[in-house]
C-alpha positions as semicolon CSV with decimal commas, in nm:
position;residue;x (nm);y (nm);z (nm)
1;M;2,385;0,329;-1,104
2;I;1,989;0,496;-1,102
3;S;1,906;0,710;-0,787
4;S;1,583;0,565;-0,573
5;G;1,404;0,902;-0,663
6;H;1,480;0,849;-1,057
7;L;1,302;0,518;-0,985
8;F;0,984;0,631;-0,798
9;K;0,942;0,868;-1,022
10;E;0,905;0,609;-1,325
11;F;0,713;0,389;-1,092
12;H;0,341;0,638;-1,051
13;L;0,180;0,454;-0,815
14;L;-0,120;0,677;-0,753
15;V;-0,251;0,856;-1,087
16;N;-0,606;0,999;-1,181
17;A;-0,698;1,210;-0,861
18;H;-1,008;1,301;-1,073
19;E;-1,125;1,016;-1,192
20;S;-1,076;0,888;-0,780
21;K;-1,268;1,168;-0,605
22;K;-1,515;1,054;-0,843
23;T;-1,535;0,711;-0,754
24;S;-1,497;0,874;-0,380
25;L;-1,820;1,032;-0,317
26;R;-2,010;0,702;-0,416
27;L;-1,799;0,564;-0,129
28;Y;-1,878;0,821;0,085
29;H;-2,295;0,817;0,072
30;H;-2,303;0,428;0,052
31;H;-2,561;0,257;0,238
32;H;-2,364;0,111;0,510
33;P;-2,551;-0,084;0,747
34;Y;-2,374;-0,009;1,060
35;R;-2,502;0,333;1,002
36;K;-2,783;0,487;1,153
37;N;-2,843;0,850;1,150
38;N;-2,467;0,940;1,099
39;E;-2,325;0,730;1,381
40;I;-2,201;0,431;1,389
41;Q;-2,442;0,114;1,510
42;N;-2,250;-0,197;1,583
43;K;-1,938;-0,190;1,473
44;P;-1,779;-0,512;1,363
45;F;-1,440;-0,662;1,522
46;L;-1,061;-0,457;1,455
47;S;-1,199;-0,087;1,467
48;R;-0,919;0,054;1,260
49;D;-0,977;0,453;1,452
50;V;-0,746;0,440;1,735
51;I;-0,824;0,807;1,732
52;E;-1,188;0,807;1,713
53;P;-1,364;1,106;1,896
54;G;-1,452;1,062;2,245
55;V;-1,157;0,790;2,333
56;N;-0,932;0,987;2,437
57;N;-0,743;0,737;2,667
58;Y;-0,582;0,589;2,311
59;L;-0,425;0,948;2,255
60;T;-0,316;1,014;2,589
61;P;0,056;0,922;2,510
62;L;0,084;1,206;2,316
63;Y;-0,046;1,440;2,546
64;G;0,200;1,708;2,675
65;H;0,368;1,718;2,368
66;S;0,486;1,915;2,102
67;I;0,399;1,707;1,752
68;G;0,452;1,663;1,413
69;L;0,204;1,441;1,209
70;I;0,312;1,213;0,889
71;T;-0,047;1,191;0,776
72;N;-0,224;1,169;0,424
73;P;-0,626;1,152;0,384
74;S;-0,625;0,808;0,477
75;G;-0,561;0,924;0,863
76;Q;-0,934;0,949;0,886
77;S;-1,143;0,824;1,212
78;Y;-1,400;0,533;1,222
79;S;-1,674;0,699;1,123
80;L;-1,535;0,898;0,819
81;S;-1,591;1,203;0,995
82;R;-1,326;1,372;1,131
83;S;-0,969;1,392;1,020
84;T;-0,627;1,278;1,181
85;I;-0,555;1,605;1,201
86;D;-0,849;1,794;1,286
87;L;-0,854;1,528;1,611
88;L;-0,515;1,640;1,754
89;M;-0,597;2,006;1,569
90;E;-0,890;2,034;1,915
91;L;-0,690;1,857;2,121
92;S;-0,388;2,125;2,107
93;K;-0,672;2,381;2,147
94;E;-0,841;2,213;2,413
95;G;-0,462;2,218;2,562
96;K;-0,346;1,879;2,560
97;L;-0,087;1,869;2,329
98;K;0,073;2,091;2,086
99;L;0,042;1,998;1,718
100;I;0,301;2,235;1,565
101;A;0,365;2,080;1,162
102;L;0,259;1,908;0,959
103;F;0,464;1,617;0,714
104;A;0,388;1,470;0,385
105;P;0,424;1,175;0,232
106;E;0,473;1,134;-0,165
107;H;0,108;1,302;-0,301
108;G;0,078;1,522;-0,017
109;V;-0,097;1,596;0,289
110;Y;-0,478;1,637;0,102
111;G;-0,355;1,393;-0,142
112;D;-0,348;1,645;-0,383
113;K;-0,048;1,625;-0,562
114;P;0,038;1,438;-0,913
115;P;0,253;1,073;-0,906
116;G;0,605;1,147;-0,884
117;Q;0,575;1,533;-0,860
118;Y;0,798;1,631;-0,607
119;F;0,729;1,931;-0,394
120;G;0,876;2,161;-0,194
121;D;0,740;2,322;0,212
122;Y;0,419;2,528;0,183
123;I;0,189;2,671;0,499
124;D;-0,138;2,486;0,452
125;S;-0,462;2,758;0,400
126;V;-0,643;2,553;0,656
127;T;-0,464;2,441;0,987
128;H;-0,198;2,800;0,877
129;L;0,052;2,514;1,012
130;P;0,355;2,440;0,826
131;V;0,383;2,126;0,604
132;Y;0,725;1,959;0,550
133;S;0,774;1,822;0,270
134;L;0,908;1,424;0,243
135;Y;0,924;1,408;-0,093
136;N;1,163;1,725;-0,151
137;D;1,429;1,675;-0,427
138;Q;1,572;2,038;-0,390
139;H;1,683;1,814;-0,069
140;S;2,021;1,668;-0,080
141;Q;2,012;1,294;-0,316
142;N;2,003;1,106;0,117
143;D;1,745;1,375;0,223
144;L;1,465;1,370;0,037
145;Y;1,217;1,136;0,212
146;K;1,349;1,245;0,563
147;P;1,253;1,463;0,846
148;L;1,560;1,702;0,825
149;P;1,661;1,903;1,159
150;Y;1,462;2,221;1,056
151;M;1,182;2,045;1,072
152;L;1,195;1,898;1,378
153;K;1,277;2,258;1,562
154;N;1,073;2,245;1,935
155;I;0,900;1,901;1,823
156;T;0,908;1,633;2,097
157;M;0,733;1,322;1,948
158;L;0,676;1,215;1,544
159;V;0,303;1,086;1,546
160;L;0,256;0,898;1,221
161;D;-0,100;0,799;1,075
162;I;-0,100;0,632;0,747
163;Q;-0,317;0,364;0,619
164;D;-0,054;0,073;0,441
165;V;-0,155;-0,180;0,202
166;G;0,128;-0,464;0,289
167;M;0,324;-0,438;0,023
168;R;0,698;-0,352;0,020
169;P;0,655;-0,096;-0,358
170;F;0,366;0,094;-0,218
171;T;0,575;0,385;-0,060
172;F;0,476;0,482;0,277
173;I;0,658;0,195;0,437
174;S;0,978;0,371;0,309
175;T;0,811;0,741;0,447
176;M;0,763;0,519;0,767
177;C;1,175;0,421;0,821
178;E;1,302;0,744;0,652
179;S;1,102;0,904;0,922
180;L;1,209;0,654;1,220
181;K;1,585;0,748;1,155
182;S;1,524;1,091;1,168
183;S;1,392;1,082;1,537
184;K;1,588;0,902;1,586
185;E;1,964;1,111;1,479
186;N;1,711;1,394;1,654
187;H;1,637;1,256;2,012
188;V;1,190;1,268;1,871
189;K;0,992;1,036;2,039
190;F;0,772;0,815;1,723
191;T;0,453;0,797;1,722
192;I;0,253;0,525;1,461
193;L;-0,128;0,514;1,561
194;D;-0,175;0,164;1,335
195;R;-0,430;0,011;1,072
196;I;-0,458;-0,339;0,978
197;D;-0,359;-0,338;0,579
198;Y;-0,611;-0,428;0,349
199;L;-0,444;-0,746;0,212
200;N;-0,499;-0,845;0,610
201;G;-0,151;-0,812;0,785
202;R;-0,138;-1,255;0,749
203;V;-0,066;-1,322;0,414
204;I;0,340;-1,295;0,279
205;G;0,462;-1,403;0,005
206;G;0,611;-1,263;-0,342
207;P;1,019;-1,247;-0,374
208;M;1,270;-1,156;-0,152
209;L;1,464;-0,741;-0,199
210;D;1,807;-0,818;-0,227
211;L;1,934;-0,578;-0,072
212;K;2,167;-0,411;-0,301
213;Y;1,878;-0,358;-0,478
214;Q;1,715;-0,072;-0,170
215;S;1,573;0,194;-0,276
216;F;1,267;0,416;-0,206
217;I;1,012;0,135;-0,316
218;G;1,231;-0,152;-0,148
219;I;1,298;0,019;0,150
220;Y;1,452;-0,294;0,300
221;K;1,505;-0,690;0,330
222;L;1,138;-0,754;0,316
223;P;0,907;-1,010;0,039
224;L;0,674;-0,826;-0,231
225;I;0,352;-0,908;0,036
226;T;0,476;-0,832;0,442
227;G;0,193;-0,941;0,607
228;M;0,285;-0,647;0,891
229;T;0,138;-0,320;0,933
230;M;0,291;-0,006;0,984
231;G;0,335;-0,048;1,381
232;E;0,519;-0,409;1,348
233;L;0,738;-0,296;1,067
234;A;0,861;-0,010;1,235
235;K;0,982;-0,219;1,580
236;L;1,126;-0,435;1,272
237;F;1,328;-0,164;1,107
238;D;1,403;-0,089;1,451
239;T;1,574;-0,381;1,562
240;E;1,716;-0,511;1,227
241;M;1,822;-0,215;1,065
242;N;2,010;-0,120;1,385
243;I;1,771;0,242;1,368
244;Q;1,784;0,147;1,841
245;M;1,486;0,375;1,943
246;G;1,389;0,147;2,231
247;D;1,141;0,303;2,439
248;Q;1,121;0,599;2,220
249;L;0,930;0,426;1,998
250;S;0,527;0,364;2,084
251;I;0,295;0,162;1,919
252;I;-0,084;0,272;1,959
253;P;-0,238;-0,075;1,832
254;V;-0,567;-0,137;1,637
255;K;-0,899;-0,180;1,941
256;D;-1,137;-0,437;1,965
257;D;-1,488;-0,230;2,016
258;S;-1,643;-0,494;2,241
259;S;-1,395;-0,452;2,507
260;K;-1,271;-0,107;2,449
261;T;-0,903;-0,236;2,505
262;Y;-0,624;-0,278;2,271
263;S;-0,667;-0,602;2,013
264;K;-0,375;-0,802;2,061
265;K;-0,588;-1,081;1,822
266;R;-0,482;-1,059;1,429
267;P;-0,779;-1,088;1,225
268;S;-0,905;-1,412;1,062
269;F;-0,871;-1,403;0,614
270;R;-1,303;-1,359;0,634
271;E;-1,279;-1,081;0,947
272;I;-1,091;-0,822;0,756
273;R;-1,183;-0,959;0,358
274;E;-1,608;-0,868;0,575
275;Y;-1,458;-0,539;0,736
276;F;-1,307;-0,432;0,455
277;K;-1,609;-0,495;0,181
278;Q;-1,832;-0,196;0,413
279;P;-1,774;0,059;0,223
280;I;-1,795;0,313;0,442
281;L;-1,512;0,183;0,642
282;Y;-1,249;0,136;0,305
283;L;-1,058;0,463;0,254
284;P;-0,908;0,436;-0,063
285;P;-0,492;0,451;0,006
286;S;-0,423;0,596;-0,300
287;P;-0,599;0,776;-0,618
288;N;-0,599;0,404;-0,810
289;L;-0,685;0,197;-0,549
290;P;-1,027;0,311;-0,481
291;Y;-1,233;0,018;-0,336
292;V;-1,073;-0,292;-0,165
293;D;-1,107;-0,575;-0,492
294;T;-0,806;-0,325;-0,561
295;V;-0,578;-0,343;-0,370
296;E;-0,616;-0,747;-0,351
297;L;-0,587;-0,716;-0,767
298;Y;-0,258;-0,520;-0,708
299;S;-0,081;-0,704;-0,485
300;G;-0,026;-0,950;-0,814
301;L;-0,043;-0,650;-1,048
302;V;0,265;-0,481;-0,948
303;L;0,407;-0,686;-1,145
304;F;0,339;-0,564;-1,464
305;E;0,521;-0,176;-1,320
306;A;0,824;-0,401;-1,505
307;M;0,711;-0,321;-1,876
308;Y;0,635;-0,007;-1,973
309;N;0,427;-0,046;-2,273
310;V;0,177;-0,240;-2,113
311;S;-0,125;-0,074;-1,944
312;I;-0,278;-0,113;-1,662
313;G;-0,598;0,085;-1,564
314;R;-0,434;0,338;-1,427
315;G;-0,581;0,661;-1,607
316;T;-0,894;0,522;-1,627
317;T;-1,191;0,390;-1,360
318;N;-1,105;0,075;-1,352
319;P;-0,728;0,053;-1,218
320;F;-0,532;-0,303;-1,141
321;Q;-0,844;-0,476;-1,325
322;V;-0,790;-0,416;-1,694
323;I;-0,457;-0,522;-1,925
324;G;-0,381;-0,385;-2,229
325;A;-0,180;-0,165;-2,497
326;P;-0,251;-0,085;-2,890
327;F;-0,055;-0,360;-3,015
328;I;-0,251;-0,665;-2,807
329;D;-0,479;-0,931;-2,955
330;S;-0,663;-1,001;-2,660
331;R;-0,819;-1,259;-2,864
332;K;-0,479;-1,453;-2,931
333;W;-0,398;-1,378;-2,539
334;V;-0,747;-1,602;-2,395
335;Q;-0,636;-1,845;-2,697
336;L;-0,281;-1,910;-2,591
337;L;-0,356;-1,879;-2,211
338;H;-0,599;-2,199;-2,288
339;S;-0,380;-2,358;-2,549
340;Q;-0,047;-2,344;-2,313
341;Y;-0,111;-2,253;-1,960
342;S;-0,441;-2,471;-1,840
343;K;-0,272;-2,609;-1,576
344;E;-0,211;-2,204;-1,406
345;L;-0,564;-2,158;-1,528
346;D;-0,713;-2,379;-1,281
347;M;-0,474;-2,363;-1,021
348;Y;-0,488;-1,996;-0,964
349;F;-0,804;-1,858;-1,074
350;K;-1,020;-2,025;-0,906
351;Y;-1,141;-1,650;-0,765
352;V;-1,066;-1,460;-1,120
353;Q;-1,290;-1,474;-1,420
354;I;-1,065;-1,360;-1,734
355;S;-1,356;-1,140;-1,964
356;Y;-1,240;-1,037;-2,294
357;P;-1,218;-0,882;-2,512
358;T;-1,193;-0,546;-2,351
359;Y;-1,102;-0,174;-2,419
360;F;-1,009;0,139;-2,317
361;I;-0,840;0,475;-2,335
362;P;-0,637;0,596;-2,008
363;T;-0,634;0,967;-1,944
364;Q;-0,354;0,915;-1,809
365;D;0,064;0,744;-1,745
366;I;0,062;0,488;-1,994
367;H;-0,081;0,507;-2,339
368;T;-0,233;0,794;-2,265
369;N;-0,527;0,920;-2,476
370;K;-0,475;0,575;-2,730
371;Q;-0,703;0,267;-2,731
372;C;-0,570;-0,075;-2,582
373;E;-0,739;-0,357;-2,631
374;G;-0,670;-0,636;-2,374
375;I;-0,846;-0,792;-2,076
376;R;-1,071;-0,780;-1,707
377;L;-1,016;-0,933;-1,446
378;V;-1,317;-0,989;-1,285
379;L;-1,330;-1,112;-0,889
380;R;-1,598;-1,452;-0,837
381;P;-1,774;-1,435;-0,529
382;L;-1,563;-1,644;-0,227
383;D;-1,731;-1,776;0,008
384;Y;-1,675;-1,630;0,378
385;S;-1,719;-1,887;0,581
386;S;-1,400;-2,098;0,434
387;D;-1,125;-2,043;0,575
388;S;-0,961;-2,234;0,299
389;Q;-1,076;-2,003;0,016
390;I;-1,031;-1,741;0,126
391;D;-0,636;-1,846;0,233
392;E;-0,649;-1,984;-0,148
393;Y;-0,769;-1,677;-0,275
394;Y;-0,553;-1,380;-0,106
395;Q;-0,215;-1,626;-0,191
396;S;-0,326;-1,657;-0,576
397;F;-0,263;-1,263;-0,731
398;L;0,056;-1,299;-0,782
399;P;0,054;-1,619;-0,972
400;I;-0,200;-1,482;-1,169
401;S;0,017;-1,185;-1,271
402;L;0,297;-1,415;-1,290
403;T;0,127;-1,627;-1,582
404;L;-0,067;-1,333;-1,773
405;I;0,336;-1,177;-1,723
406;K;0,465;-1,473;-1,921
407;S;0,202;-1,524;-2,143
408;L;0,291;-1,216;-2,273
409;L;0,631;-1,263;-2,337
410;K;0,542;-1,563;-2,513
411;L;0,317;-1,318;-2,732
412;Y;0,558;-1,001;-2,790
413;D;0,931;-0,925;-2,690
414;A;1,033;-0,827;-2,384
415;N;1,138;-0,522;-2,611
416;Q;0,790;-0,436;-2,774
417;L;0,680;-0,463;-2,422
418;M;0,961;-0,256;-2,321
419;W;1,101;-0,468;-2,018
420;R;1,279;-0,233;-1,798
421;N;1,522;-0,500;-1,690
422;S;1,680;-0,191;-1,424
423;F;1,357;-0,090;-1,225
424;A;1,230;-0,470;-1,248
425;K;1,571;-0,500;-0,969
426;S;1,437;-0,253;-0,816
427;L;1,070;-0,317;-0,753
428;I;1,076;-0,731;-0,737
429;G;1,504;-0,676;-0,646
430;N;1,555;-1,070;-0,710
431;D;1,758;-1,193;-0,939
432;Q;1,672;-1,509;-0,945
433;T;1,283;-1,430;-0,975
434;I;1,379;-1,178;-1,278
435;Q;1,516;-1,488;-1,489
436;L;1,269;-1,671;-1,350
437;I;1,034;-1,492;-1,502
438;L;1,214;-1,386;-1,826
439;D;1,262;-1,794;-1,915
440;P;1,018;-1,944;-2,081
441;T;1,124;-2,262;-1,994
442;V;1,034;-2,218;-1,610
443;S;0,636;-2,256;-1,524
444;V;0,443;-2,047;-1,283
445;E;0,458;-2,288;-0,994
446;E;0,818;-2,324;-1,005
447;I;0,868;-1,945;-0,937
448;V;0,626;-1,943;-0,696
449;R;0,831;-2,258;-0,534
450;S;1,164;-2,103;-0,548
451;W;1,018;-1,818;-0,272
452;Q;0,929;-2,048;-0,017
453;P;1,291;-2,049;0,167
454;D;1,318;-1,713;0,189
455;L;0,952;-1,612;0,267
456;D;0,975;-1,942;0,566
457;A;1,314;-1,733;0,627
458;F;1,132;-1,374;0,689
459;N;0,829;-1,546;0,915
460;T;1,077;-1,597;1,191
461;I;1,227;-1,294;1,202
462;R;0,877;-1,147;1,084
463;S;0,766;-1,362;1,394
464;R;0,929;-1,152;1,665
465;Y;0,770;-0,836;1,562
466;L;0,409;-0,919;1,553
467;I;0,178;-0,718;1,784
468;Y;-0,086;-0,893;1,690
469;K;-0,083;-1,263;1,755
């Protein structure tokens, strides 16, 4: 059986840090309607910053503890002026807590490690703290991704502050789960500084993972789109995986700025979409997700990772917006879509427009330095006043991806597209869905319908662990 570590090295969640940095500069310096004199004015609902400078009452559960912090570049304060590391360092100097060590998920604390590249422990040149790698192939197969006893020496609480996107294959969920298990094994408290995910924490969708395909890109029996925050998932893992941290697990939820109290209200689609559309409020959780549109497209196009001969824009300035390969004829592809998939185009492409032909040359990942021809996906304007439209919008990306994949499989056989069945099992996690995708007689609508019984059952379980109702 292929190891989960090997599978994940193939997955390439994050690439092309150079292109990401260029995009990030634009985001940080964009005009922002809530910013005045470098301060946030009239903050909208759902500040995802639970550690805003000056609001130390939200961090009081950390006081008196020796802290190990699991974080990456997404761990930032509301105004993006301070990192979680800096804030805890400041509290450490004040004697309110003691920050002992940093813990790095894949890509590192500063997001500077290439995709799929393991790395060891080191001393941080900025804080002079030890940085323990949670993506380290020098450890045994069972210990690649978890805090080990030597890392937790003298630590009384692990704190996690990482932005999630609400997708099962996005590995930070797995990092959190492995850290939760280690906390239990080593008698260490575990605290999550929660953040609403960029897919709004309301939508659930896609196939359910069969536990026989459990791996680092599928840590537990979850649908592809989880509809849960890190904190909510931690509660689910603690009970459903029988970790049983009990009161040693704490979730510090997002807060409602209007009342300065913890928020217990689950945001509407409109609130989330409008909130994260403000560029200053969006922190890329990975280099290939430079803004919120790419997260939404990723929620469907992640299925393309099952094909190793089709680029979805990794290594370009348009990740998850372009799809192509050197051998693809985009005109034939679009013609096939209109002739044989008109029903799907009408049902699922209301908010996504196909632009073609599109040409691009990836600098990394699939088809590096080769010209690819294909299509570009352009998001159409959305009516924020219509909850039904926004509902339909968020639920369209998986069917869109299925339509594009099934049409490509009619133009080019699975061998030419390099459909990787072993990896598809870990990514999609469900034999039935894989079979339906590869069966040319099965419609996209039938595939989507096949997920519903599992989603209904999961929603019942999910409801027990929701923090934001």
